[in-house]
Amino acid sequence: MAAQTAVSTTNPVDLGSAAALSCRECGHRVPLGPVFACEECFGPLEIAYDFSQYETEELRKRIEAGPANIWRYAPLLPVPADVATKPNLNPGWTHLVKADNLARELGVTGGLYVKDDSGNPTHSFKDRVVAQALEAARAFGFTTLSCSSTGNLAGAVGAAAARAGLRSCVFIPHDLEQGKVVMAAVYGGELVGIEGNYDDVNRFCSELIGDPAGDGWGFVNVNLRPYYAEGSKTLAYEICEQLGWRLPDQLVVPIASGSQLTKIDKGLQELIKLGLVEDRPYKIFGAQAEGCSPVSVAYKAGHDVVRPQKPNTIAKSLAIGNPADGPYVLDIARRTGGAVEDVTDEQIVDAIKLLARTEGIFAETAGGVTVGVTRKLIENGLLDPALTTVVLNTGDGLKTLDAVAGTGLTATIRPNLDSFREAGLAS
Amino acid sequence: MAAQTAVSTTNPVDLGSAAALSCRECGHRVPLGPVFACEECFGPLEIAYDFSQYETEELRKRIEAGPANIWRYAPLLPVPADVATKPNLNPGWTHLVKADNLARELGVTGGLYVKDDSGNPTHSFKDRVVAQALEAARAFGFTTLSCSSTGNLAGAVGAAAARAGLRSCVFIPHDLEQGKVVMAAVYGGELVGIEGNYDDVNRFCSELIGDPAGDGWGFVNVNLRPYYAEGSKTLAYEICEQLGWRLPDQLVVPIASGSQLTKIDKGLQELIKLGLVEDRPYKIFGAQAEGCSPVSVAYKAGHDVVRPQKPNTIAKSLAIGNPADGPYVLDIARRTGGAVEDVTDEQIVDAIKLLARTEGIFAETAGGVTVGVTRKLIENGLLDPALTTVVLNTGDGLKTLDAVAGTGLTATIRPNLDSFREAGLAS
């Protein structure tokens, strides 16, 4: 059995239509609880639902009448039915931007959309996943919300815990950039620097989960991971609903651990099974930075296993060298007819600027990765520009300003018209 | 007649129910055009509407069926009816957060809400006003969108122009902080540094509007100001609709030029006249930083005129020493039974941290001003804690990280349990 805190799991918990935890490898089922690995085969556990009570058109109406946030999909998430009334950050229902200017630049004729998750409360998709983990933490009686992080997740956990009235304790490498530390610290929770690198932080957190010192602690991305990960399904739900309950033909999704991509696939499959969208093919493409491209390398080599890499890229929010869901990503890309591709740091920066210049969206480096990969996939013929394509931007450029630090003034003039004309700025 | 470009205003323009420009001082009316000052008395022009065609319940249904952005209120704004189909940033419909934790800390029992405009596309309320100016620019045939700015506005204009396919040219003091320059430059428009301070930048822009070199240029906050300013009405509309079509008893609004506060009052009055909310009293409170408090000083001294100040505060987005709408703000605060108050920079920082710690909202300094002023108004008995109160946060903490730069790690430990226990972090 996976490391687990002393909190009881024998009491029934109300997490909506979530029925059990099921092993992704062997299918073994266990009751809902703060566990993440199968006791039989050590495979990853994920949520199994009972959706049998839903009638398609009734469910569709219920969703459409719901709030303008992820809780419109509460019936399909591991949360209690009254979740929208509890204090949380209410993320989601972010803009799906019809990106006609970008489409022209890239030569996409079939309709290009950017799902812009920088509109979330702490400006990254992490608010979606943390919101699920928070409900699980409440259900299991945890009093401290925790995680290891190097950026987006720290702020999302700190903010969510603050609003929910839980204690938070976030672990980061002690030498993080000051800006990231401030962003994580401002919510007033414990922010603990670990003398070591991110791997040391992670190892320490795993140790803490198995120790009485960590009793009552919910680590959103460890012992609450099965719940946490489900938050990414809401990206799939929103994209389809915003397209008028229609599957896109192609999606370009960033890969860090790979969890987001696999859960987007899971979300799309659920919508098909529930009859909310037509059952027709879609392709999922994975996007990585060349400086951390273990899944892309495996994909291109035709491998089923992913060889870990030591990350070296400006796309730090994607810099997971040993991605847990890598093999599942490979499977999904191949099964759906997609691909996995990577771009250089220079191409990432170019793509950030391209998206900002064409659509007024200032993406973090992860958004530069997906837009850059989309361009590359079109160039090498793997992505069909005549099909409807959705590209994810999962974070905000304000958090990775260093990536575009070279951007600046186009001219400096004296405050008079002569100087203005000399600079060639007149219409 | 105010400075005006060579663009014709004799052709009829379609700006929805906007019927004319009307002088706020003498009532003189002129056709819709890119003008901002009365030709008779030099008073400020504002939009006059013809709302006579609207039946209350039909209008309410139309709004409720509209998109989850400001264009749900298109019938009440100076924009064409099909505005939602044009490429723009679709700002608005930001969260109205029920702030129960903050209410407990401040002793508010009548219901406390934070209208959190950091959720807008470029993370400030400026997206609302720029979106109106953009439609006016299109209507008048302008091809360049421009402004003078020291921060939020530059990004909002750059992003909006990029998406709309217009040229943008933004003027800023040449020695702005690098971070702000990057944020404004990333959208790819012209970003021109002026050798001088913000007053020099403004003076130069006024000169440019009267010169052929500025032909075809729409300055969102100068010659398009009457349209631009109307965007702030949408804050009033959203607050009331989100409260269930109910006026709040009290609102706390930041003051820079004072335009936002006056337009929120205008929006509330319109909702009353249209029958969308009950006609009952509300109080509007203005919030300033002590280091730039010309309106607060005038209010406390009982003056009708505002004596300019030289700003010196961390709340730079509010640092307008000679606020154009100051006298109107004084009038509204007195007429509604509100007040104008100011807080020190230290109180601003405390309030930013208080809001983050209690509600998970990371506000820019302007949000620290409104929350800090709310606390002070309760302490001095001017704001009634037993009444429903809405506090505005108009921007994002990520843009003013320096204000909370002192925030940091609560502990640094070695990656082992002994070190963890020694730090007193165990549950």
Short mmCIF file of C-alpha atoms in Angstrom, two decimals, chain B:
data_model
loop_
_atom_site.label_atom_id
_atom_site.label_comp_id
_atom_site.label_asym_id
_atom_site.label_seq_id
_atom_site.Cartn_x
_atom_site.Cartn_y
_atom_site.Cartn_z
CA MET B 1 -13.50 72.91 -30.13
CA ALA B 2 -11.12 70.43 -28.62
CA ALA B 3 -8.07 69.20 -30.45
CA GLN B 4 -9.17 66.78 -33.12
CA THR B 5 -7.65 64.72 -35.88
CA ALA B 6 -8.54 65.09 -39.53
CA VAL B 7 -10.91 62.11 -39.40
CA SER B 8 -14.41 63.12 -40.49
CA THR B 9 -17.20 63.15 -37.89
CA THR B 10 -20.02 64.12 -40.21
CA ASN B 11 -20.68 60.55 -41.36
CA PRO B 12 -23.07 58.75 -39.06
CA VAL B 13 -21.31 56.17 -36.91
CA ASP B 14 -22.92 53.08 -35.41
CA LEU B 15 -22.17 53.10 -31.71
CA GLY B 16 -25.35 51.43 -30.54
CA SER B 17 -27.58 53.46 -28.26
CA ALA B 18 -24.95 56.21 -27.85
CA ALA B 19 -26.78 59.23 -29.30
CA ALA B 20 -24.44 62.19 -28.86
CA LEU B 21 -21.71 63.73 -26.77
CA SER B 22 -22.99 65.96 -24.00
CA CYS B 23 -21.06 68.46 -21.89
CA ARG B 24 -20.99 67.52 -18.26
CA GLU B 25 -20.87 71.22 -17.28
CA CYS B 26 -23.23 73.08 -19.62
CA GLY B 27 -25.18 70.27 -21.30
CA HIS B 28 -24.24 71.37 -24.84
CA ARG B 29 -24.57 68.43 -27.26
CA VAL B 30 -22.45 67.57 -30.29
CA PRO B 31 -22.54 64.57 -32.64
CA LEU B 32 -20.48 61.52 -31.76
CA GLY B 33 -16.87 62.11 -32.76
CA PRO B 34 -13.29 61.95 -31.49
CA VAL B 35 -13.62 65.03 -29.27
CA PHE B 36 -13.39 65.31 -25.52
CA ALA B 37 -13.96 68.95 -24.51
CA CYS B 38 -17.01 71.16 -24.95
CA GLU B 39 -16.70 73.81 -27.69
CA GLU B 40 -18.78 76.18 -25.56
CA CYS B 41 -17.26 75.93 -22.10
CA PHE B 42 -14.32 73.48 -22.37
CA GLY B 43 -16.08 71.15 -19.93
CA PRO B 44 -15.60 67.38 -20.36
CA LEU B 45 -17.84 65.62 -22.85
CA GLU B 46 -19.56 62.36 -21.98
CA ILE B 47 -21.82 59.96 -23.85
CA ALA B 48 -25.57 60.64 -23.92
CA TYR B 49 -27.69 57.56 -24.68
CA ASP B 50 -31.10 56.83 -25.98
CA PHE B 51 -32.33 53.95 -23.83
CA SER B 52 -36.02 54.64 -24.58
CA GLN B 53 -36.38 51.49 -26.68
CA TYR B 54 -35.65 49.13 -23.79
CA GLU B 55 -38.35 47.30 -21.84
CA THR B 56 -36.94 46.35 -18.44
CA GLU B 57 -37.57 42.61 -18.27
CA GLU B 58 -36.75 42.10 -21.94
CA LEU B 59 -33.43 43.91 -21.42
CA ARG B 60 -32.66 41.88 -18.31
CA LYS B 61 -33.24 38.63 -20.22
CA ARG B 62 -31.11 39.84 -23.11
CA ILE B 63 -28.26 40.68 -20.73
CA GLU B 64 -28.51 37.37 -18.88
CA ALA B 65 -28.41 35.47 -22.17
CA GLY B 66 -25.31 37.39 -23.29
CA PRO B 67 -21.68 36.31 -23.21
CA ALA B 68 -19.65 36.01 -19.99
CA ASN B 69 -17.87 39.31 -20.61
CA ILE B 70 -18.67 43.04 -20.81
CA TRP B 71 -20.52 42.63 -24.12
CA ARG B 72 -23.53 41.23 -22.26
CA TYR B 73 -24.08 44.96 -21.55
CA ALA B 74 -23.55 46.05 -25.18
CA PRO B 75 -27.05 47.63 -25.28
CA LEU B 76 -25.88 50.09 -22.58
CA LEU B 77 -22.45 50.88 -24.06
CA PRO B 78 -21.19 53.05 -26.96
CA VAL B 79 -20.52 50.05 -29.20
CA PRO B 80 -22.18 48.50 -32.25
CA ALA B 81 -24.68 45.71 -31.61
CA ASP B 82 -22.39 43.08 -33.19
CA VAL B 83 -19.39 44.03 -31.01
CA ALA B 84 -19.07 40.54 -29.52
CA THR B 85 -18.27 39.10 -32.95
CA LYS B 86 -15.29 41.44 -33.55
CA PRO B 87 -11.76 40.56 -32.47
CA ASN B 88 -11.17 42.10 -29.07
CA LEU B 89 -10.02 40.85 -25.68
CA ASN B 90 -13.55 40.27 -24.31
CA PRO B 91 -12.76 41.53 -20.79
CA GLY B 92 -15.07 41.58 -17.81
CA TRP B 93 -17.44 39.27 -15.94
CA THR B 94 -14.67 38.99 -13.37
CA HIS B 95 -15.25 37.31 -10.04
CA LEU B 96 -17.27 39.01 -7.31
CA VAL B 97 -15.72 37.18 -4.37
CA LYS B 98 -17.73 36.78 -1.16
CA ALA B 99 -14.95 37.63 1.25
CA ASP B 100 -16.08 36.03 4.50
CA ASN B 101 -12.57 35.60 5.92
CA LEU B 102 -11.71 39.24 5.27
CA ALA B 103 -15.10 40.27 6.67
CA ARG B 104 -14.31 38.50 9.93
CA GLU B 105 -10.95 40.27 10.20
CA LEU B 106 -12.51 43.67 9.49
CA GLY B 107 -15.64 43.08 11.55
CA VAL B 108 -18.01 43.40 8.60
CA THR B 109 -21.26 41.57 9.31
CA GLY B 110 -23.47 42.80 6.48
CA GLY B 111 -21.68 40.91 3.68
CA LEU B 112 -18.32 41.88 2.18
CA TYR B 113 -17.40 41.33 -1.47
CA VAL B 114 -14.25 41.92 -3.49
CA LYS B 115 -14.75 42.71 -7.17
CA ASP B 116 -11.52 41.21 -8.49
CA ASP B 117 -10.54 42.75 -11.82
CA SER B 118 -7.17 41.02 -11.87
CA GLY B 119 -9.00 38.31 -13.84
CA ASN B 120 -9.14 40.49 -16.95
CA PRO B 121 -7.03 39.53 -20.00
CA THR B 122 -4.12 41.85 -19.17
CA HIS B 123 -4.99 41.66 -15.46
CA SER B 124 -6.35 45.13 -14.78
CA PHE B 125 -9.64 47.01 -15.22
CA LYS B 126 -7.98 48.94 -18.06
CA ASP B 127 -9.09 46.18 -20.45
CA ARG B 128 -12.68 47.35 -19.88
CA VAL B 129 -12.05 50.95 -20.90
CA VAL B 130 -9.65 50.18 -23.74
CA ALA B 131 -12.24 47.82 -25.25
CA GLN B 132 -14.66 50.77 -25.58
CA ALA B 133 -11.99 53.06 -27.01
CA LEU B 134 -11.12 50.37 -29.55
CA GLU B 135 -14.69 50.28 -30.87
CA ALA B 136 -14.73 54.08 -31.11
CA ALA B 137 -11.40 53.98 -32.94
CA ARG B 138 -12.85 51.52 -35.44
CA ALA B 139 -15.99 53.63 -35.87
CA PHE B 140 -13.98 56.78 -36.54
CA GLY B 141 -11.57 55.03 -38.89
CA PHE B 142 -8.44 55.38 -36.76
CA THR B 143 -5.62 53.05 -37.71
CA THR B 144 -3.27 53.62 -34.75
CA LEU B 145 -4.29 53.09 -31.11
CA SER B 146 -2.21 55.16 -28.73
CA CYS B 147 -1.90 56.38 -25.15
CA SER B 148 0.45 57.82 -22.59
CA SER B 149 1.03 55.41 -19.74
CA THR B 150 3.23 54.37 -16.88
CA GLY B 151 2.00 50.82 -16.61
CA ASN B 152 -1.33 48.97 -16.82
CA LEU B 153 -2.71 51.02 -19.71
CA ALA B 154 0.30 50.41 -21.96
CA GLY B 155 -0.19 46.65 -21.83
CA ALA B 156 -3.96 46.91 -22.25
CA VAL B 157 -3.61 49.10 -25.36
CA GLY B 158 -0.81 47.00 -26.85
CA ALA B 159 -2.75 43.77 -26.40
CA ALA B 160 -6.09 45.14 -27.64
CA ALA B 161 -4.52 46.68 -30.76
CA ALA B 162 -2.62 43.48 -31.54
CA ARG B 163 -5.75 41.37 -31.46
CA ALA B 164 -7.78 43.93 -33.40
CA GLY B 165 -5.13 44.18 -36.10
CA LEU B 166 -4.51 47.90 -35.49
CA ARG B 167 -1.11 49.54 -35.18
CA SER B 168 -0.32 50.67 -31.63
CA CYS B 169 2.06 53.34 -30.44
CA VAL B 170 2.39 53.81 -26.70
CA PHE B 171 4.34 56.62 -25.04
CA ILE B 172 6.05 56.12 -21.70
CA PRO B 173 8.76 57.88 -19.70
CA HIS B 174 12.09 56.55 -21.05
CA ASP B 175 13.34 55.45 -17.62
CA LEU B 176 10.49 53.13 -16.58
CA GLU B 177 11.36 49.91 -14.73
CA GLN B 178 12.47 47.16 -17.14
CA GLY B 179 9.66 44.81 -16.10
CA LYS B 180 6.98 47.31 -17.07
CA VAL B 181 8.73 47.99 -20.38
CA VAL B 182 8.79 44.28 -21.20
CA MET B 183 5.10 43.87 -20.37
CA ALA B 184 4.20 46.73 -22.69
CA ALA B 185 6.62 45.81 -25.47
CA VAL B 186 5.79 42.12 -25.81
CA TYR B 187 2.68 42.79 -27.92
CA GLY B 188 4.89 44.05 -30.71
CA GLY B 189 3.55 47.59 -31.12
CA GLU B 190 5.64 50.75 -31.10
CA LEU B 191 6.77 51.55 -27.57
CA VAL B 192 8.32 54.99 -27.43
CA GLY B 193 10.32 56.28 -24.49
CA ILE B 194 10.05 60.03 -23.95
CA GLU B 195 13.01 61.81 -22.39
CA GLY B 196 11.14 63.38 -19.51
CA ASN B 197 8.64 62.52 -16.79
CA TYR B 198 5.00 61.45 -17.13
CA ASP B 199 3.84 65.09 -17.37
CA ASP B 200 6.19 65.61 -20.33
CA VAL B 201 4.75 62.49 -21.96
CA ASN B 202 1.22 63.79 -21.54
CA ARG B 203 2.05 67.23 -22.85
CA PHE B 204 3.68 65.71 -25.91
CA CYS B 205 0.63 63.53 -26.62
CA SER B 206 -1.68 66.57 -26.52
CA GLU B 207 0.63 68.30 -28.98
CA LEU B 208 0.56 65.29 -31.28
CA ILE B 209 -3.24 65.14 -31.35
CA GLY B 210 -3.40 68.68 -32.78
CA ASP B 211 -0.74 67.98 -35.42
CA PRO B 212 -1.00 66.33 -38.85
CA ALA B 213 1.65 63.86 -37.64
CA GLY B 214 -1.05 62.41 -35.40
CA ASP B 215 -3.66 61.98 -38.16
CA GLY B 216 -5.52 58.72 -37.79
CA TRP B 217 -4.34 58.26 -34.19
CA GLY B 218 -6.84 57.41 -31.49
CA PHE B 219 -5.47 58.23 -28.03
CA VAL B 220 -7.64 56.09 -25.82
CA ASN B 221 -7.42 58.43 -22.83
CA VAL B 222 -7.44 61.74 -24.73
CA ASN B 223 -9.46 62.14 -27.95
CA LEU B 224 -11.32 58.86 -27.32
CA ARG B 225 -11.74 59.55 -23.60
CA PRO B 226 -15.56 59.95 -23.59
CA TYR B 227 -15.90 56.41 -25.01
CA TYR B 228 -13.01 54.93 -23.02
CA ALA B 229 -14.39 56.18 -19.70
CA GLU B 230 -17.73 54.42 -20.23
CA GLY B 231 -16.00 51.07 -19.80
CA SER B 232 -15.95 51.61 -16.04
CA LYS B 233 -19.77 51.49 -15.98
CA THR B 234 -19.49 47.76 -16.59
CA LEU B 235 -18.04 47.34 -13.08
CA ALA B 236 -21.28 48.75 -11.67
CA TYR B 237 -23.42 46.58 -13.94
CA GLU B 238 -21.54 43.39 -13.07
CA ILE B 239 -21.54 44.03 -9.34
CA CYS B 240 -25.31 44.53 -9.29
CA GLU B 241 -26.07 41.58 -11.56
CA GLN B 242 -23.73 39.32 -9.59
CA LEU B 243 -25.51 40.37 -6.39
CA GLY B 244 -28.78 39.19 -8.01
CA TRP B 245 -29.73 42.54 -9.57
CA ARG B 246 -29.32 44.34 -6.27
CA LEU B 247 -27.46 47.54 -5.39
CA PRO B 248 -24.81 47.13 -2.72
CA ASP B 249 -25.18 49.48 0.23
CA GLN B 250 -21.58 50.66 0.09
CA LEU B 251 -18.78 50.63 -2.51
CA VAL B 252 -15.10 51.41 -1.97
CA VAL B 253 -13.49 52.58 -5.22
CA PRO B 254 -9.91 53.71 -5.90
CA ILE B 255 -9.28 57.22 -7.20
CA ALA B 256 -6.66 58.00 -9.84
CA SER B 257 -8.21 60.52 -12.24
CA GLY B 258 -11.53 59.88 -10.51
CA SER B 259 -13.14 58.81 -13.76
CA GLN B 260 -13.77 55.23 -12.65
CA LEU B 261 -15.66 56.31 -9.55
CA THR B 262 -17.84 58.79 -11.44
CA LYS B 263 -18.68 56.21 -14.11
CA ILE B 264 -19.56 53.59 -11.52
CA ASP B 265 -22.02 56.08 -10.09
CA LYS B 266 -23.34 56.74 -13.62
CA GLY B 267 -23.76 53.00 -14.17
CA LEU B 268 -25.68 52.53 -10.92
CA GLN B 269 -27.97 55.46 -11.80
CA GLU B 270 -28.64 53.94 -15.22
CA LEU B 271 -29.58 50.58 -13.70
CA ILE B 272 -32.04 52.39 -11.40
CA LYS B 273 -33.56 54.42 -14.24
CA LEU B 274 -33.87 51.30 -16.40
CA GLY B 275 -35.68 49.53 -13.55
CA LEU B 276 -33.06 46.75 -13.42
CA VAL B 277 -32.42 47.39 -9.71
CA GLU B 278 -34.55 48.85 -6.95
CA ASP B 279 -34.18 52.61 -6.42
CA ARG B 280 -32.65 52.87 -2.98
CA PRO B 281 -29.68 54.70 -1.47
CA TYR B 282 -26.07 53.57 -1.84
CA LYS B 283 -22.86 55.16 -0.60
CA ILE B 284 -19.69 55.52 -2.66
CA PHE B 285 -16.37 55.84 -0.86
CA GLY B 286 -13.18 56.99 -2.62
CA ALA B 287 -9.77 55.55 -1.74
CA GLN B 288 -6.37 57.17 -2.22
CA ALA B 289 -2.78 56.69 -1.09
CA GLU B 290 -1.60 59.28 1.40
CA GLY B 291 1.33 60.00 -0.93
CA CYS B 292 -1.13 61.09 -3.63
CA SER B 293 -4.28 62.22 -1.84
CA PRO B 294 -5.48 65.47 -3.46
CA VAL B 295 -9.13 64.38 -3.42
CA SER B 296 -9.00 63.02 0.12
CA VAL B 297 -7.38 66.23 1.36
CA ALA B 298 -10.04 68.34 -0.37
CA TYR B 299 -12.81 66.12 1.00
CA LYS B 300 -11.59 66.41 4.57
CA ALA B 301 -11.12 70.17 4.27
CA GLY B 302 -14.64 70.58 2.92
CA HIS B 303 -13.38 72.06 -0.35
CA ASP B 304 -15.09 71.79 -3.75
CA VAL B 305 -11.86 72.18 -5.68
CA VAL B 306 -8.87 69.86 -5.67
CA ARG B 307 -5.37 71.26 -5.15
CA PRO B 308 -2.78 69.31 -7.22
CA GLN B 309 -0.09 67.28 -5.44
CA LYS B 310 3.27 65.87 -6.47
CA PRO B 311 2.76 62.09 -6.08
CA ASN B 312 5.05 60.04 -3.85
CA THR B 313 3.57 56.62 -3.20
CA ILE B 314 4.06 52.95 -4.07
CA ALA B 315 0.52 52.98 -5.53
CA LYS B 316 1.77 54.17 -8.90
CA SER B 317 -1.35 53.22 -10.83
CA LEU B 318 -3.24 55.76 -8.70
CA ALA B 319 -0.52 58.42 -8.70
CA ILE B 320 -2.30 61.23 -10.56
CA GLY B 321 -1.57 64.43 -8.69
CA ASN B 322 -4.09 66.55 -10.59
CA PRO B 323 -7.15 64.29 -11.04
CA ALA B 324 -9.46 65.59 -13.77
CA ASP B 325 -12.62 64.19 -12.19
CA GLY B 326 -11.69 65.16 -8.62
CA PRO B 327 -14.53 67.68 -8.17
CA TYR B 328 -17.09 65.16 -9.44
CA VAL B 329 -15.78 62.57 -7.00
CA LEU B 330 -16.18 65.02 -4.11
CA ASP B 331 -19.73 65.69 -5.23
CA ILE B 332 -20.64 61.98 -5.46
CA ALA B 333 -19.05 61.08 -2.12
CA ARG B 334 -20.98 63.88 -0.40
CA ARG B 335 -24.26 63.36 -2.25
CA THR B 336 -24.37 59.61 -1.56
CA GLY B 337 -23.23 59.90 2.06
CA GLY B 338 -19.85 58.28 1.38
CA ALA B 339 -16.42 59.74 2.09
CA VAL B 340 -12.89 59.92 0.71
CA GLU B 341 -10.02 58.50 2.75
CA ASP B 342 -6.34 57.71 2.29
CA VAL B 343 -3.79 55.25 3.70
CA THR B 344 -0.02 55.21 4.06
CA ASP B 345 2.26 53.03 1.94
CA GLU B 346 2.80 50.80 4.97
CA GLN B 347 -0.96 50.36 5.37
CA ILE B 348 -1.20 49.57 1.63
CA VAL B 349 1.35 46.76 1.96
CA ASP B 350 -0.41 45.42 5.09
CA ALA B 351 -3.71 45.42 3.23
CA ILE B 352 -2.26 43.59 0.20
CA LYS B 353 -1.02 40.88 2.56
CA LEU B 354 -4.31 40.82 4.48
CA LEU B 355 -6.33 40.26 1.29
CA ALA B 356 -3.93 37.56 0.07
CA ARG B 357 -3.88 35.79 3.44
CA THR B 358 -7.66 35.82 3.91
CA GLU B 359 -9.05 35.35 0.39
CA GLY B 360 -6.18 34.14 -1.80
CA ILE B 361 -6.35 37.29 -3.93
CA PHE B 362 -3.00 38.89 -4.76
CA ALA B 363 -3.85 42.53 -5.49
CA GLU B 364 -1.71 45.27 -6.92
CA THR B 365 -1.08 48.33 -4.78
CA ALA B 366 -4.40 49.90 -5.85
CA GLY B 367 -6.16 46.92 -4.23
CA GLY B 368 -4.11 47.51 -1.09
CA VAL B 369 -5.41 51.07 -1.11
CA THR B 370 -9.09 50.10 -1.25
CA VAL B 371 -8.80 47.31 1.33
CA GLY B 372 -6.69 49.53 3.61
CA VAL B 373 -9.15 52.40 3.27
CA THR B 374 -12.06 50.06 4.01
CA ARG B 375 -10.38 49.05 7.26
CA LYS B 376 -9.74 52.70 8.16
CA LEU B 377 -13.30 53.77 7.30
CA ILE B 378 -14.66 51.08 9.61
CA GLU B 379 -12.31 52.14 12.39
CA ASN B 380 -13.35 55.76 12.14
CA GLY B 381 -17.04 54.91 11.89
CA LEU B 382 -17.65 56.21 8.36
CA LEU B 383 -18.39 52.83 6.80
CA ASP B 384 -21.16 50.76 8.41
CA PRO B 385 -19.97 47.16 8.94
CA ALA B 386 -23.59 45.99 9.15
CA LEU B 387 -24.25 46.90 5.51
CA THR B 388 -23.41 45.06 2.27
CA THR B 389 -20.06 46.38 1.04
CA VAL B 390 -18.16 45.89 -2.22
CA VAL B 391 -14.45 46.68 -2.40
CA LEU B 392 -12.75 46.98 -5.80
CA ASN B 393 -9.44 45.37 -6.68
CA THR B 394 -8.54 46.86 -10.05
CA GLY B 395 -5.21 45.18 -10.75
CA ASP B 396 -2.78 42.34 -10.20
CA GLY B 397 -0.08 41.87 -7.60
CA LEU B 398 2.25 40.33 -10.18
CA LYS B 399 2.65 43.81 -11.65
CA THR B 400 3.70 45.44 -8.38
CA LEU B 401 5.86 42.72 -6.83
CA ASP B 402 8.25 45.33 -5.40
CA ALA B 403 5.56 46.41 -2.94
CA VAL B 404 5.77 43.07 -1.12
CA ALA B 405 9.41 42.29 -1.89
CA GLY B 406 10.08 41.84 1.85
CA THR B 407 7.86 38.71 1.88
CA GLY B 408 9.82 35.49 1.77
CA LEU B 409 10.64 32.10 3.19
CA THR B 410 9.22 31.31 6.62
CA ALA B 411 11.97 28.73 7.22
CA THR B 412 14.96 27.12 5.54
CA ILE B 413 15.72 23.49 6.39
CA ARG B 414 17.88 20.58 5.30
CA PRO B 415 16.02 17.87 3.35
CA ASN B 416 15.35 15.58 6.32
CA LEU B 417 12.73 15.04 9.01
CA ASP B 418 14.95 16.05 11.91
CA SER B 419 15.56 19.45 10.38
CA PHE B 420 11.81 19.71 9.68
CA ARG B 421 10.92 18.95 13.31
CA GLU B 422 13.56 21.34 14.64
CA ALA B 423 11.95 24.14 12.63
CA GLY B 424 8.67 23.50 14.50
CA LEU B 425 6.73 22.80 11.29
CA ALA B 426 5.20 19.41 12.20
CA SER B 427 1.46 19.23 12.76
#
